[in-house]
Tab-separated table of C-alpha atoms in Angstrom:
chain	number	residue	atom	x	y	z
A	1	MET	CA	75.902	86.762	91.870
A	2	LEU	CA	78.127	88.417	94.453
A	3	ARG	CA	78.664	87.238	98.036
A	4	GLN	CA	79.968	88.895	101.187
A	5	GLN	CA	83.376	87.358	100.415
A	6	ASP	CA	83.609	89.715	97.434
A	7	VAL	CA	83.562	92.870	99.595
A	8	GLY	CA	86.907	94.626	99.281
A	9	HIS	CA	87.578	93.217	95.815
A	10	ARG	CA	87.339	94.670	92.330
A	11	ILE	CA	84.114	93.818	90.512
A	12	VAL	CA	82.205	94.670	87.351
A	13	VAL	CA	78.446	95.244	87.469
A	14	ARG	CA	76.059	95.329	84.513
A	15	ARG	CA	72.978	97.237	85.637
A	16	ILE	CA	69.651	98.152	84.081
A	17	VAL	CA	69.432	101.937	83.662
A	18	GLY	CA	66.233	102.226	81.640
A	19	ILE	CA	63.870	100.770	79.086
A	20	ARG	CA	63.694	101.647	75.385
A	21	GLU	CA	61.136	100.164	73.035
A	22	GLY	CA	60.387	97.478	75.551
A	23	ARG	CA	64.017	96.439	75.954
A	24	PRO	CA	66.284	97.114	78.928
A	25	LEU	CA	69.211	99.506	78.599
A	26	PHE	CA	72.427	98.426	80.323
A	27	SER	CA	75.424	100.251	81.757
A	28	ASP	CA	78.614	98.682	83.110
A	29	ALA	CA	80.428	99.907	86.229
A	30	LEU	CA	83.881	98.858	87.442
A	31	GLY	CA	85.184	99.435	90.947
A	32	GLU	CA	85.839	98.027	94.401
A	33	LEU	CA	82.862	96.532	96.216
A	34	VAL	CA	82.609	98.278	99.590
A	35	GLU	CA	79.125	97.243	100.701
A	36	LEU	CA	76.705	94.438	99.875
A	37	SER	CA	73.255	94.074	101.413
A	38	GLU	CA	69.993	92.377	100.521
A	39	THR	CA	68.777	95.567	98.850
A	40	HIS	CA	71.803	97.264	97.274
A	41	LEU	CA	75.527	97.219	96.623
A	42	THR	CA	78.005	100.081	96.692
A	43	LEU	CA	81.091	100.381	94.503
A	44	ALA	CA	84.010	102.740	94.863
A	45	THR	CA	84.652	103.788	91.270
A	46	ALA	CA	87.123	106.197	89.707
A	47	GLN	CA	84.265	108.706	89.508
A	48	GLY	CA	83.242	108.247	93.157
A	49	PRO	CA	80.878	105.978	95.126
A	50	LEU	CA	78.096	104.298	93.154
A	51	ARG	CA	75.084	102.767	94.936
A	52	VAL	CA	73.149	100.216	92.866
A	53	PRO	CA	69.849	98.625	93.954
A	54	VAL	CA	70.032	94.847	93.702
A	55	ALA	CA	66.846	94.917	91.629
A	56	GLN	CA	68.755	96.791	88.907
A	57	VAL	CA	71.711	94.364	88.784
A	58	HIS	CA	71.633	92.220	85.660
A	59	ARG	CA	75.018	90.592	86.203
A	60	ALA	CA	77.957	91.096	88.569
A	61	LYS	CA	81.243	89.293	89.115
A	62	ARG	CA	84.676	89.704	90.639
A	63	VAL	CA	87.497	90.673	88.264
A	64	PRO	CA	91.289	90.560	88.729
A	65	PRO	CA	92.998	93.578	90.281
A	66	THR	CA	94.569	96.044	87.905
A	67	ARG	CA	98.017	95.001	89.047
A	68	ARG	CA	98.923	92.276	91.507
A	69	PRO	CA	101.753	93.091	93.943
A	70	THR	CA	105.009	91.235	93.475
A	71	ALA	CA	105.974	88.412	95.805
A	72	ALA	CA	108.742	90.624	97.204
A	73	ALA	CA	106.221	93.374	97.982
A	74	VAL	CA	103.939	90.937	99.816
A	75	VAL	CA	106.856	89.553	101.842
A	76	ALA	CA	108.083	93.046	102.774
A	77	LEU	CA	104.631	94.124	103.944
A	78	GLU	CA	104.070	90.911	105.911
A	79	ARG	CA	107.423	91.411	107.643
A	80	ALA	CA	106.503	95.012	108.489
A	81	ALA	CA	103.165	93.814	109.859
A	82	ASP	CA	104.955	91.233	112.009
A	83	GLU	CA	107.213	93.956	113.419
A	84	ALA	CA	104.129	96.018	114.219
A	85	TRP	CA	102.474	93.166	116.165
A	86	PRO	CA	105.418	91.403	117.836
A	87	ALA	CA	104.758	88.112	119.609
A	88	PRO	CA	106.916	87.675	122.736
A	89	THR	CA	107.691	83.999	122.032
A	90	ARG	CA	109.268	83.460	118.627
A	91	GLY	CA	111.032	80.807	116.611
A	92	ARG	CA	112.299	80.318	113.082
A	93	LEU	CA	112.014	77.589	110.507
A	94	GLY	CA	114.411	78.790	107.846
A	95	ASP	CA	112.767	82.011	106.705
A	96	TRP	CA	109.406	81.101	108.236
A	97	LEU	CA	108.424	82.816	111.483
A	98	LEU	CA	106.843	81.010	114.444
A	99	ARG	CA	104.944	83.199	116.918
A	100	SER	CA	103.158	82.702	120.225
A	101	ALA	CA	101.501	85.172	122.617
A	102	GLU	CA	99.433	83.167	125.105
A	103	GLY	CA	96.751	82.722	122.468
A	104	TRP	CA	96.034	86.482	122.207
A	105	THR	CA	95.003	87.182	118.587
A	106	GLY	CA	95.587	84.980	115.583
A	107	ARG	CA	98.295	87.229	114.162
A	108	ALA	CA	100.533	86.800	117.203
A	109	ASN	CA	99.918	83.038	117.518
A	110	SER	CA	100.484	81.752	114.019
A	111	ALA	CA	103.348	80.828	111.746
A	112	LEU	CA	104.147	83.144	108.849
A	113	PRO	CA	105.234	80.942	105.909
A	114	VAL	CA	107.075	83.393	103.678
A	115	GLY	CA	110.445	82.475	102.247
A	116	ASP	CA	112.249	79.132	102.370
A	117	PRO	CA	111.672	76.864	105.417
A	118	ASP	CA	114.913	74.970	104.634
A	119	ARG	CA	113.092	71.646	104.225
A	120	PRO	CA	110.381	70.100	102.070
A	121	LEU	CA	106.935	71.586	102.586
A	122	PRO	CA	105.382	68.553	104.336
A	123	ALA	CA	108.306	68.433	106.778
A	124	ALA	CA	107.944	72.175	107.394
A	125	VAL	CA	104.274	71.791	108.338
A	126	ASP	CA	105.205	68.868	110.597
A	127	ALA	CA	107.748	71.115	112.339
A	128	VAL	CA	105.166	73.875	112.796
A	129	GLU	CA	102.778	71.401	114.413
A	130	ARG	CA	105.522	70.196	116.804
A	131	TRP	CA	106.525	73.755	117.769
A	132	TYR	CA	103.000	74.778	118.682
A	133	ALA	CA	102.456	71.513	120.568
A	134	GLU	CA	105.491	72.476	122.664
A	135	GLN	CA	103.811	75.819	123.381
A	136	GLY	CA	100.668	73.983	124.505
A	137	GLN	CA	98.450	75.597	121.889
A	138	PRO	CA	96.867	74.657	118.560
A	139	ALA	CA	98.958	75.123	115.448
A	140	MET	CA	97.938	78.021	113.185
A	141	ILE	CA	99.475	79.333	109.977
A	142	ASN	CA	98.732	82.672	108.282
A	143	THR	CA	98.820	82.144	104.514
A	144	PRO	CA	99.202	85.344	102.440
A	145	LEU	CA	97.536	84.800	99.085
A	146	PRO	CA	98.373	84.003	96.395
A	147	LEU	CA	101.981	83.873	97.652
A	148	ALA	CA	101.390	80.989	100.075
A	149	ALA	CA	98.920	79.068	97.905
A	150	PRO	CA	101.188	75.953	97.892
A	151	VAL	CA	101.160	75.980	101.701
A	152	GLY	CA	97.386	76.302	101.631
A	153	ALA	CA	97.102	73.282	99.339
A	154	GLU	CA	99.218	71.207	101.734
A	155	LEU	CA	97.018	72.287	104.658
A	156	ASP	CA	93.876	71.436	102.688
A	157	ASP	CA	95.211	67.899	102.232
A	158	ARG	CA	95.735	67.655	105.993
A	159	GLY	CA	92.222	68.842	106.825
A	160	TRP	CA	93.167	72.202	108.347
A	161	GLY	CA	90.321	74.678	108.799
A	162	SER	CA	90.182	78.363	107.844
A	163	ARG	CA	89.098	81.496	109.628
A	164	PRO	CA	87.341	84.264	107.612
A	165	PRO	CA	89.574	85.976	105.017
A	166	THR	CA	91.472	89.086	106.097
A	167	LEU	CA	92.219	91.968	103.759
A	168	VAL	CA	95.624	93.643	103.993
A	169	GLN	CA	94.910	97.158	102.760
A	170	THR	CA	97.286	100.015	101.968
A	171	THR	CA	97.300	103.647	100.936
A	172	PRO	CA	99.964	106.290	100.266
A	173	LEU	CA	100.628	108.964	102.875
A	174	PRO	CA	99.711	111.657	103.633
A	175	LEU	CA	95.988	110.985	103.607
A	176	PRO	CA	93.927	113.458	101.589
A	177	ALA	CA	92.384	116.198	103.700
A	178	ALA	CA	88.674	115.700	104.204
A	179	ALA	CA	86.054	117.854	105.870
A	180	ASP	CA	84.118	116.001	108.540
A	181	PRO	CA	82.132	116.951	111.648
A	182	SER	CA	84.877	115.642	113.963
A	183	ALA	CA	87.644	117.861	112.514
A	184	GLY	CA	87.881	119.872	115.714
A	185	VAL	CA	87.996	116.852	118.025
A	186	ALA	CA	91.211	116.589	120.034
A	187	VAL	CA	93.144	113.336	119.620
A	188	GLU	CA	95.800	112.687	122.250
A	189	LEU	CA	98.738	110.580	121.031
A	190	VAL	CA	100.981	109.016	123.681
A	191	SER	CA	103.729	106.403	123.625
A	192	VAL	CA	102.273	104.419	126.546
A	193	PRO	CA	98.590	103.395	126.597
A	194	SER	CA	96.430	104.429	129.525
A	195	GLU	CA	94.671	101.803	131.636
A	196	GLU	CA	91.410	102.996	130.095
A	197	TRP	CA	92.853	102.399	126.620
A	198	LEU	CA	93.953	98.900	127.624
A	199	ALA	CA	90.470	98.182	129.001
A	200	VAL	CA	88.944	99.047	125.628
A	201	ALA	CA	91.423	96.729	123.899
A	202	ALA	CA	90.684	93.975	126.397
A	203	GLY	CA	86.968	94.318	125.736
A	204	ARG	CA	87.481	94.039	122.015
A	205	LYS	CA	89.967	91.166	122.103
A	206	GLY	CA	88.585	89.152	125.009
A	207	GLY	CA	91.060	89.879	127.786
A	208	LEU	CA	94.590	91.199	128.013
A	209	PRO	CA	97.248	88.719	129.202
A	210	ASP	CA	100.826	89.818	129.859
A	211	ALA	CA	101.769	88.709	126.349
A	212	ALA	CA	99.203	91.122	124.926
A	213	ARG	CA	100.885	94.078	126.591
A	214	HIS	CA	104.130	93.014	124.925
A	215	VAL	CA	102.439	92.798	121.527
A	216	LEU	CA	100.977	96.279	121.967
A	217	THR	CA	103.994	98.114	123.352
A	218	ALA	CA	107.197	96.341	122.206
A	219	VAL	CA	107.621	98.473	119.089
A	220	GLU	CA	110.192	101.249	118.953
A	221	GLN	CA	107.912	103.732	117.197
A	222	VAL	CA	104.356	103.415	118.508
A	223	ARG	CA	101.554	105.799	119.444
A	224	PHE	CA	98.245	105.201	121.202
A	225	ALA	CA	95.363	107.501	120.295
A	226	HIS	CA	92.857	108.669	122.925
A	227	VAL	CA	89.714	110.741	122.327
A	228	TYR	CA	87.753	111.926	125.365
A	229	ALA	CA	84.258	113.337	125.703
A	230	ASP	CA	83.277	114.786	129.085
A	231	GLY	CA	86.206	112.989	130.677
A	232	THR	CA	85.284	109.583	129.233
A	233	LEU	CA	87.415	107.725	126.708
A	234	VAL	CA	85.224	107.314	123.616
A	235	ALA	CA	87.667	106.429	120.803
A	236	THR	CA	91.043	104.701	120.551
A	237	GLY	CA	93.601	103.633	117.987
A	238	ARG	CA	97.169	102.421	117.664
A	239	GLY	CA	99.829	103.363	115.157
A	240	THR	CA	103.292	101.912	114.545
A	241	VAL	CA	106.095	102.701	112.121
A	242	THR	CA	107.990	99.626	110.927
A	243	GLY	CA	109.410	98.132	107.738
A	244	GLU	CA	112.581	100.253	107.782
A	245	GLY	CA	110.479	103.325	108.501
A	246	ARG	CA	108.244	103.013	105.446
A	247	TRP	CA	105.012	101.603	106.863
A	248	LEU	CA	102.525	103.128	109.273
A	249	GLY	CA	100.486	100.263	110.721
A	250	LEU	CA	96.993	101.040	112.014
A	251	SER	CA	95.237	98.761	114.490
A	252	LEU	CA	92.605	98.702	117.228
A	253	ILE	CA	90.627	101.614	115.801
A	254	GLU	CA	87.643	101.569	118.163
A	255	VAL	CA	84.753	103.888	119.041
A	256	VAL	CA	82.420	103.146	121.944
A	257	PRO	CA	78.861	102.445	120.762
A	258	ALA	CA	77.362	105.648	122.184
A	259	ALA	CA	79.837	107.804	120.208
A	260	ARG	CA	79.667	106.109	116.832
A	261	ARG	CA	78.624	107.771	113.542
A	262	GLN	CA	80.286	111.040	114.548
A	263	GLY	CA	83.435	110.661	112.454
A	264	LEU	CA	85.670	109.807	115.414
A	265	ALA	CA	87.293	106.757	113.803
A	266	ARG	CA	88.177	108.868	110.790
A	267	ARG	CA	89.626	111.556	113.063
A	268	VAL	CA	91.769	109.004	114.943
A	269	ILE	CA	93.109	107.598	111.667
A	270	HIS	CA	93.997	111.065	110.382
A	271	ALA	CA	95.828	111.920	113.617
A	272	LEU	CA	97.849	108.694	113.511
A	273	ALA	CA	98.559	109.225	109.805
A	274	ASP	CA	99.892	112.725	110.510
A	275	TRP	CA	102.169	111.274	113.184
A	276	GLY	CA	103.315	108.540	110.786
A	277	VAL	CA	104.250	111.115	108.158
A	278	SER	CA	106.204	113.093	110.748
A	279	ALA	CA	108.075	109.876	111.611
A	280	GLY	CA	108.984	109.333	107.945
A	281	ALA	CA	106.365	106.783	106.861
A	282	THR	CA	105.330	106.955	103.206
A	283	HIS	CA	102.490	104.400	103.234
A	284	ALA	CA	99.922	103.064	105.681
A	285	PHE	CA	98.550	99.560	106.064
A	286	LEU	CA	95.861	97.861	108.104
A	287	GLN	CA	94.329	94.412	108.368
A	288	VAL	CA	90.548	94.009	108.377
A	289	GLU	CA	88.296	90.993	108.129
A	290	GLN	CA	86.666	90.839	104.732
A	291	ARG	CA	83.237	90.348	106.337
A	292	ASN	CA	83.544	93.621	108.308
A	293	THR	CA	81.867	95.572	105.541
A	294	ALA	CA	81.330	98.750	107.590
A	295	ALA	CA	85.053	99.062	108.318
A	296	VAL	CA	85.996	98.199	104.733
A	297	ALA	CA	83.675	100.950	103.494
A	298	LEU	CA	85.207	103.488	105.914
A	299	TYR	CA	88.769	102.619	104.934
A	300	ARG	CA	87.889	102.836	101.242
A	301	THR	CA	86.774	106.454	101.697
A	302	LEU	CA	90.235	107.160	103.140
A	303	GLY	CA	91.953	105.737	100.066
A	304	PHE	CA	92.738	102.206	101.256
A	305	THR	CA	92.674	99.408	98.687
A	306	THR	CA	93.383	95.706	99.074
A	307	HIS	CA	97.065	94.835	98.626
A	308	HIS	CA	96.572	91.122	99.290
A	309	THR	CA	94.562	88.806	101.504
A	310	TYR	CA	95.457	86.123	103.993
A	311	LEU	CA	93.759	83.155	105.617
A	312	THR	CA	94.452	82.023	109.157
A	313	ARG	CA	94.576	78.231	108.940
A	314	VAL	CA	93.931	76.133	112.037
A	315	ALA	CA	95.110	72.567	112.545
A	316	PRO	CA	92.394	69.948	113.128
A	317	HIS	CA	91.870	68.827	116.720
């Protein structure tokens, strides 16, 4: 049976659709799992969303994607994502990137092991551990899968832990137009975040050290989305254009609790996507934890599908 780890992946479901002469009738459905609860599951199929009660599921399993991205495509997207979230303290180990930002977010405080580290794999992991020890912080490595599976195997042997899987999702631009109740909401896009915007980010990420401000603002093409209601900031988002101008990166899409379920997150994403297109971007990407099923479901309705996944690996204490 399916688990929460399967959300965001392609699955096939055999469901009971009726009874004939005392025997069940079955129908198969193929699509991306966007929601899984105790009572039902929802697939995004080629014909549209399909909601299936768990009681009707005879069998369900994950299946391979229709086409896996090439190693070069994964590397290019990971490099674009690194440009969009730049750690202020950086090092290199051959092609591998070493990144530190006072511990603010895993992405900015982990090694990115893509390419050749110019030494055998065990020696490369040793060097990563030494570099992070010099920074006074635990060693972490982001392993894009399946590209960095050999690195993951080496870390398994060393007893490294794993944080929940993260989906790297993409979609072509422009986004399809969609009618929603927030279509008339004004989204202000600025190149410098307001203090209110930064406070929202600090609340979501557990503080905002000086390194965090660098991560957020040290990108040549960046916009910060603000949505106000009665003078109060109720929704935020951040967009960057990196990867030689191809990729719009979306991050920190946030709506305050009192303003949720009004389509504001969708409106922010559309506004940032329009800006990205005007800046020359042809595709958008975002990174979302696989267990965040509500966000995965929202992004699926906007056309996002999983390009690849990564695990943030953490060295043992």
